[in-house]
């Protein structure tokens, strides 16, 4: 009987192979003409792909899986470099961090090389490195990351568009500037309504948007010390 750990490892490996191989499931009825995708459809799909890449990165680092890291790097290359996808949040009381997806892909390749890998890992690494050398047609102009500077007893906010019924995720990490200062958060929609959400590990907020539009995360520092917070969205 296959153990749960082995089953999980096999599932993760399958995810990596799918991502690296560009697998696309066959439509149930290929005779029906599909409607052309709208701009929102394309936006939502790319946002979901980048969120999946972050999950692969977390898995790769926690389970020492170079294939997972390379699968994530492939997704980032396709979406943010080749397609030139941009998704820049609005920040009040802070700034959008400079972001270069090529550097992130190179960093993931470096991390994957540092792990013990198979022939498949070597081939995937060489393929990605070749793509980076060839250049890309896209012109990335930003990412989904922003940093906010919180003065003592101050408030800042990050606003980003989310798509209805597609799970929204916001990660909060702390910069090196007074990282232990506790913060409080409030998530609202475009009408100012507080949005129910769950908070997971490492301050990950997850929620279901009830409508297309902007959602704002307000961050408050109720302390007599200045601090920074880095906000990443899917």
mmCIF file of C-alpha atoms in Angstrom:
data_model
loop_
_atom_site.group_PDB
_atom_site.id
_atom_site.type_symbol
_atom_site.label_atom_id
_atom_site.label_comp_id
_atom_site.label_asym_id
_atom_site.label_seq_id
_atom_site.Cartn_x
_atom_site.Cartn_y
_atom_site.Cartn_z
ATOM 1 C CA UNK A 1 0.000 0.000 0.000
ATOM 2 C CA UNK A 2 1.327 3.472 -0.926
ATOM 3 C CA UNK A 3 2.013 5.670 2.096
ATOM 4 C CA UNK A 4 0.455 9.131 2.367
ATOM 5 C CA UNK A 5 3.910 10.768 2.094
ATOM 6 C CA UNK A 6 4.678 8.824 -1.098
ATOM 7 C CA UNK A 7 1.275 9.679 -2.564
ATOM 8 C CA UNK A 8 1.844 13.365 -1.784
ATOM 9 C CA UNK A 9 5.293 13.230 -3.372
ATOM 10 C CA UNK A 10 3.897 11.603 -6.517
ATOM 11 C CA UNK A 11 1.172 14.228 -6.746
ATOM 12 C CA UNK A 12 3.704 17.024 -6.390
ATOM 13 C CA UNK A 13 5.921 15.462 -9.050
ATOM 14 C CA UNK A 14 2.944 15.234 -11.387
ATOM 15 C CA UNK A 15 2.216 18.942 -10.842
ATOM 16 C CA UNK A 16 5.831 19.737 -11.754
ATOM 17 C CA UNK A 17 5.719 17.616 -14.907
ATOM 18 C CA UNK A 18 2.461 19.242 -15.966
ATOM 19 C CA UNK A 19 3.845 22.749 -15.425
ATOM 20 C CA UNK A 20 7.125 22.025 -17.184
ATOM 21 C CA UNK A 21 5.517 20.184 -20.069
ATOM 22 C CA UNK A 22 2.780 22.691 -20.755
ATOM 23 C CA UNK A 23 0.031 20.059 -20.448
ATOM 24 C CA UNK A 24 -3.432 21.181 -21.547
ATOM 25 C CA UNK A 25 -6.481 19.014 -20.826
ATOM 26 C CA UNK A 26 -8.679 18.001 -23.769
ATOM 27 C CA UNK A 27 -12.066 19.676 -23.943
ATOM 28 C CA UNK A 28 -15.040 17.456 -23.212
ATOM 29 C CA UNK A 29 -16.651 18.396 -26.525
ATOM 30 C CA UNK A 30 -14.176 19.779 -29.044
ATOM 31 C CA UNK A 31 -16.921 20.266 -31.611
ATOM 32 C CA UNK A 32 -18.358 23.216 -29.719
ATOM 33 C CA UNK A 33 -16.806 26.549 -30.594
ATOM 34 C CA UNK A 34 -15.436 28.246 -27.516
ATOM 35 C CA UNK A 35 -16.120 31.934 -26.961
ATOM 36 C CA UNK A 36 -13.001 34.100 -27.285
ATOM 37 C CA UNK A 37 -11.502 34.900 -23.859
ATOM 38 C CA UNK A 38 -12.197 38.349 -22.474
ATOM 39 C CA UNK A 39 -9.532 40.597 -20.948
ATOM 40 C CA UNK A 40 -10.771 39.663 -17.465
ATOM 41 C CA UNK A 41 -10.550 35.944 -18.337
ATOM 42 C CA UNK A 42 -6.919 36.342 -19.390
ATOM 43 C CA UNK A 43 -6.103 38.465 -16.347
ATOM 44 C CA UNK A 44 -7.682 35.987 -13.961
ATOM 45 C CA UNK A 45 -5.960 32.999 -15.568
ATOM 46 C CA UNK A 46 -2.530 34.623 -15.394
ATOM 47 C CA UNK A 47 -3.075 35.698 -11.777
ATOM 48 C CA UNK A 48 -4.037 32.122 -10.894
ATOM 49 C CA UNK A 49 -0.937 30.765 -12.648
ATOM 50 C CA UNK A 50 1.326 33.080 -10.649
ATOM 51 C CA UNK A 51 -0.419 32.075 -7.411
ATOM 52 C CA UNK A 52 0.206 28.411 -8.322
ATOM 53 C CA UNK A 53 3.867 29.267 -8.956
ATOM 54 C CA UNK A 54 4.184 30.673 -5.428
ATOM 55 C CA UNK A 55 2.712 27.427 -4.056
ATOM 56 C CA UNK A 56 5.270 25.425 -6.043
ATOM 57 C CA UNK A 57 8.076 27.590 -4.667
ATOM 58 C CA UNK A 58 6.911 26.990 -1.091
ATOM 59 C CA UNK A 59 6.714 23.236 -1.750
ATOM 60 C CA UNK A 60 10.087 23.138 -3.509
ATOM 61 C CA UNK A 61 11.891 24.876 -0.674
ATOM 62 C CA UNK A 62 10.199 22.940 2.127
ATOM 63 C CA UNK A 63 10.556 19.512 0.428
ATOM 64 C CA UNK A 64 13.916 20.065 -1.282
ATOM 65 C CA UNK A 65 12.351 19.593 -4.731
ATOM 66 C CA UNK A 66 14.292 21.176 -7.627
ATOM 67 C CA UNK A 67 11.567 20.180 -10.098
ATOM 68 C CA UNK A 68 9.009 22.215 -8.161
ATOM 69 C CA UNK A 69 11.265 25.288 -8.235
ATOM 70 C CA UNK A 70 11.900 24.877 -11.960
ATOM 71 C CA UNK A 71 8.188 24.423 -12.624
ATOM 72 C CA UNK A 72 7.511 27.701 -10.816
ATOM 73 C CA UNK A 73 10.308 29.395 -12.764
ATOM 74 C CA UNK A 74 8.788 28.178 -16.028
ATOM 75 C CA UNK A 75 5.399 29.646 -15.093
ATOM 76 C CA UNK A 76 6.933 33.003 -14.148
ATOM 77 C CA UNK A 77 8.921 33.043 -17.406
ATOM 78 C CA UNK A 78 5.842 32.330 -19.535
ATOM 79 C CA UNK A 79 3.485 34.741 -17.762
ATOM 80 C CA UNK A 80 5.629 37.660 -16.646
ATOM 81 C CA UNK A 81 8.447 37.633 -19.207
ATOM 82 C CA UNK A 82 7.144 36.111 -22.442
ATOM 83 C CA UNK A 83 3.584 37.445 -22.114
ATOM 84 C CA UNK A 84 4.655 40.668 -20.391
ATOM 85 C CA UNK A 85 1.885 40.375 -17.786
ATOM 86 C CA UNK A 86 1.814 43.261 -15.328
ATOM 87 C CA UNK A 87 -0.257 43.677 -12.213
ATOM 88 C CA UNK A 88 0.762 46.723 -10.229
ATOM 89 C CA UNK A 89 -1.143 47.498 -7.004
ATOM 90 C CA UNK A 90 -1.993 51.008 -5.827
ATOM 91 C CA UNK A 91 -0.240 51.992 -2.626
ATOM 92 C CA UNK A 92 -1.098 54.775 -0.194
ATOM 93 C CA UNK A 93 1.582 55.517 2.354
ATOM 94 C CA UNK A 94 4.182 53.420 0.551
ATOM 95 C CA UNK A 95 5.597 52.528 -2.854
ATOM 96 C CA UNK A 96 5.654 49.748 -5.428
ATOM 97 C CA UNK A 97 8.885 47.813 -5.134
ATOM 98 C CA UNK A 98 11.101 47.502 -8.213
ATOM 99 C CA UNK A 99 10.499 44.021 -9.605
ATOM 100 C CA UNK A 100 12.371 42.107 -12.287
ATOM 101 C CA UNK A 101 10.926 38.674 -13.083
ATOM 102 C CA UNK A 102 14.114 37.630 -14.902
ATOM 103 C CA UNK A 103 16.040 37.922 -11.647
ATOM 104 C CA UNK A 104 13.439 35.795 -9.858
ATOM 105 C CA UNK A 105 13.667 33.081 -12.520
ATOM 106 C CA UNK A 106 17.473 33.135 -12.325
ATOM 107 C CA UNK A 107 17.300 32.867 -8.524
ATOM 108 C CA UNK A 108 14.989 29.833 -8.721
ATOM 109 C CA UNK A 109 17.319 28.162 -11.241
ATOM 110 C CA UNK A 110 20.262 28.779 -8.898
ATOM 111 C CA UNK A 111 18.357 27.288 -5.944
ATOM 112 C CA UNK A 112 17.344 24.240 -8.034
ATOM 113 C CA UNK A 113 20.949 23.654 -9.107
ATOM 114 C CA UNK A 114 22.025 23.623 -5.460
ATOM 115 C CA UNK A 115 19.731 20.630 -4.822
ATOM 116 C CA UNK A 116 20.448 17.068 -5.886
ATOM 117 C CA UNK A 117 18.575 16.506 -9.130
ATOM 118 C CA UNK A 118 17.965 13.953 -11.861
ATOM 119 C CA UNK A 119 18.472 14.057 -15.620
ATOM 120 C CA UNK A 120 15.048 15.698 -15.932
ATOM 121 C CA UNK A 121 16.214 18.505 -13.638
ATOM 122 C CA UNK A 122 19.331 19.080 -15.747
ATOM 123 C CA UNK A 123 17.286 19.216 -18.960
ATOM 124 C CA UNK A 124 14.688 21.576 -17.468
ATOM 125 C CA UNK A 125 17.457 23.843 -16.163
ATOM 126 C CA UNK A 126 19.190 24.009 -19.555
ATOM 127 C CA UNK A 127 15.874 24.741 -21.287
ATOM 128 C CA UNK A 128 15.065 27.655 -18.983
ATOM 129 C CA UNK A 129 18.565 29.090 -19.215
ATOM 130 C CA UNK A 130 18.357 28.972 -23.025
ATOM 131 C CA UNK A 131 15.029 30.814 -22.983
ATOM 132 C CA UNK A 132 16.451 33.564 -20.790
ATOM 133 C CA UNK A 133 19.418 33.973 -23.136
ATOM 134 C CA UNK A 134 17.163 34.208 -26.189
ATOM 135 C CA UNK A 135 15.235 37.109 -24.696
ATOM 136 C CA UNK A 136 11.487 37.633 -24.706
ATOM 137 C CA UNK A 137 8.844 39.590 -26.554
ATOM 138 C CA UNK A 138 7.098 40.917 -23.472
ATOM 139 C CA UNK A 139 7.890 44.123 -21.623
ATOM 140 C CA UNK A 140 7.168 43.539 -17.933
ATOM 141 C CA UNK A 141 6.413 46.777 -16.122
ATOM 142 C CA UNK A 142 5.898 45.687 -12.570
ATOM 143 C CA UNK A 143 4.851 42.905 -10.272
ATOM 144 C CA UNK A 144 2.406 42.203 -7.486
ATOM 145 C CA UNK A 145 4.659 43.331 -4.664
ATOM 146 C CA UNK A 146 4.606 46.617 -2.755
ATOM 147 C CA UNK A 147 6.143 47.898 0.456
ATOM 148 C CA UNK A 148 4.499 50.280 2.905
ATOM 149 C CA UNK A 149 6.270 52.470 5.436
ATOM 150 C CA UNK A 150 4.229 52.727 8.617
ATOM 151 C CA UNK A 151 4.981 55.659 10.879
ATOM 152 C CA UNK A 152 4.282 55.290 14.583
ATOM 153 C CA UNK A 153 0.516 55.088 15.119
ATOM 154 C CA UNK A 154 0.137 55.351 11.326
ATOM 155 C CA UNK A 155 -1.935 53.619 8.635
ATOM 156 C CA UNK A 156 -1.144 52.665 5.018
ATOM 157 C CA UNK A 157 -3.052 50.690 2.410
ATOM 158 C CA UNK A 158 -2.585 48.562 -0.697
ATOM 159 C CA UNK A 159 -5.357 48.334 -3.312
ATOM 160 C CA UNK A 160 -5.549 45.801 -6.141
ATOM 161 C CA UNK A 161 -8.144 44.543 -8.605
ATOM 162 C CA UNK A 162 -9.551 41.063 -8.000
ATOM 163 C CA UNK A 163 -11.868 38.929 -10.125
ATOM 164 C CA UNK A 164 -15.273 37.755 -8.869
ATOM 165 C CA UNK A 165 -15.336 34.238 -7.376
ATOM 166 C CA UNK A 166 -11.600 33.687 -7.975
ATOM 167 C CA UNK A 167 -9.814 33.185 -4.676
ATOM 168 C CA UNK A 168 -7.838 36.272 -3.711
ATOM 169 C CA UNK A 169 -4.641 35.949 -1.696
ATOM 170 C CA UNK A 170 -2.524 38.585 0.028
ATOM 171 C CA UNK A 171 0.749 37.764 1.769
ATOM 172 C CA UNK A 172 2.265 40.036 4.430
ATOM 173 C CA UNK A 173 5.980 39.731 5.115
ATOM 174 C CA UNK A 174 8.070 42.030 7.249
ATOM 175 C CA UNK A 175 11.054 44.059 6.139
ATOM 176 C CA UNK A 176 14.183 44.339 8.285
ATOM 177 C CA UNK A 177 12.988 47.668 9.659
ATOM 178 C CA UNK A 178 11.543 46.906 13.135
ATOM 179 C CA UNK A 179 10.090 43.564 11.915
ATOM 180 C CA UNK A 180 8.714 42.535 15.321
ATOM 181 C CA UNK A 181 6.285 45.437 15.682
ATOM 182 C CA UNK A 182 2.738 43.932 15.643
ATOM 183 C CA UNK A 183 0.301 45.267 13.031
ATOM 184 C CA UNK A 184 -3.467 45.147 12.539
ATOM 185 C CA UNK A 185 -5.304 44.710 9.233
ATOM 186 C CA UNK A 186 -8.683 45.434 7.608
ATOM 187 C CA UNK A 187 -9.797 44.216 4.161
ATOM 188 C CA UNK A 188 -12.568 46.168 2.372
ATOM 189 C CA UNK A 189 -14.236 46.242 -1.057
ATOM 190 C CA UNK A 190 -14.812 49.293 -3.283
ATOM 191 C CA UNK A 191 -17.857 50.300 -1.177
ATOM 192 C CA UNK A 192 -15.958 50.154 2.094
ATOM 193 C CA UNK A 193 -17.585 46.924 3.260
ATOM 194 C CA UNK A 194 -15.350 44.753 5.446
ATOM 195 C CA UNK A 195 -14.637 41.483 3.616
ATOM 196 C CA UNK A 196 -14.614 38.167 5.507
ATOM 197 C CA UNK A 197 -11.274 36.393 5.121
ATOM 198 C CA UNK A 198 -9.124 33.714 6.661
ATOM 199 C CA UNK A 199 -5.540 34.188 7.765
ATOM 200 C CA UNK A 200 -3.149 31.308 7.198
ATOM 201 C CA UNK A 201 0.515 30.714 7.922
ATOM 202 C CA UNK A 202 2.925 33.618 7.422
ATOM 203 C CA UNK A 203 0.057 36.155 7.422
ATOM 204 C CA UNK A 204 -1.586 34.932 4.228
ATOM 205 C CA UNK A 205 -5.057 36.421 3.748
ATOM 206 C CA UNK A 206 -7.467 34.430 1.575
ATOM 207 C CA UNK A 207 -10.949 35.544 0.518
ATOM 208 C CA UNK A 208 -13.573 35.112 -2.205
ATOM 209 C CA UNK A 209 -14.318 38.370 -4.096
ATOM 210 C CA UNK A 210 -18.066 38.828 -4.500
ATOM 211 C CA UNK A 211 -17.630 41.223 -7.440
ATOM 212 C CA UNK A 212 -14.967 42.375 -9.883
ATOM 213 C CA UNK A 213 -13.174 45.475 -8.696
ATOM 214 C CA UNK A 214 -10.662 46.962 -6.291
ATOM 215 C CA UNK A 215 -10.098 45.552 -2.812
ATOM 216 C CA UNK A 216 -8.118 47.442 -0.187
ATOM 217 C CA UNK A 217 -5.999 46.079 2.644
ATOM 218 C CA UNK A 218 -5.486 48.699 5.340
ATOM 219 C CA UNK A 219 -2.508 48.151 7.622
ATOM 220 C CA UNK A 220 -2.291 49.959 10.957
ATOM 221 C CA UNK A 221 0.703 50.358 13.229
ATOM 222 C CA UNK A 222 -0.571 51.025 16.760
ATOM 223 C CA UNK A 223 2.930 51.315 18.177
ATOM 224 C CA UNK A 224 5.357 54.126 19.013
ATOM 225 C CA UNK A 225 7.851 52.727 16.478
ATOM 226 C CA UNK A 226 8.117 53.048 12.691
ATOM 227 C CA UNK A 227 8.117 49.836 10.662
ATOM 228 C CA UNK A 228 7.783 48.423 7.128
ATOM 229 C CA UNK A 229 5.549 45.701 5.657
ATOM 230 C CA UNK A 230 5.862 44.013 2.264
ATOM 231 C CA UNK A 231 2.546 43.120 0.599
ATOM 232 C CA UNK A 232 2.327 40.502 -2.174
ATOM 233 C CA UNK A 233 -0.902 39.585 -3.994
ATOM 234 C CA UNK A 234 -1.784 36.755 -6.352
#
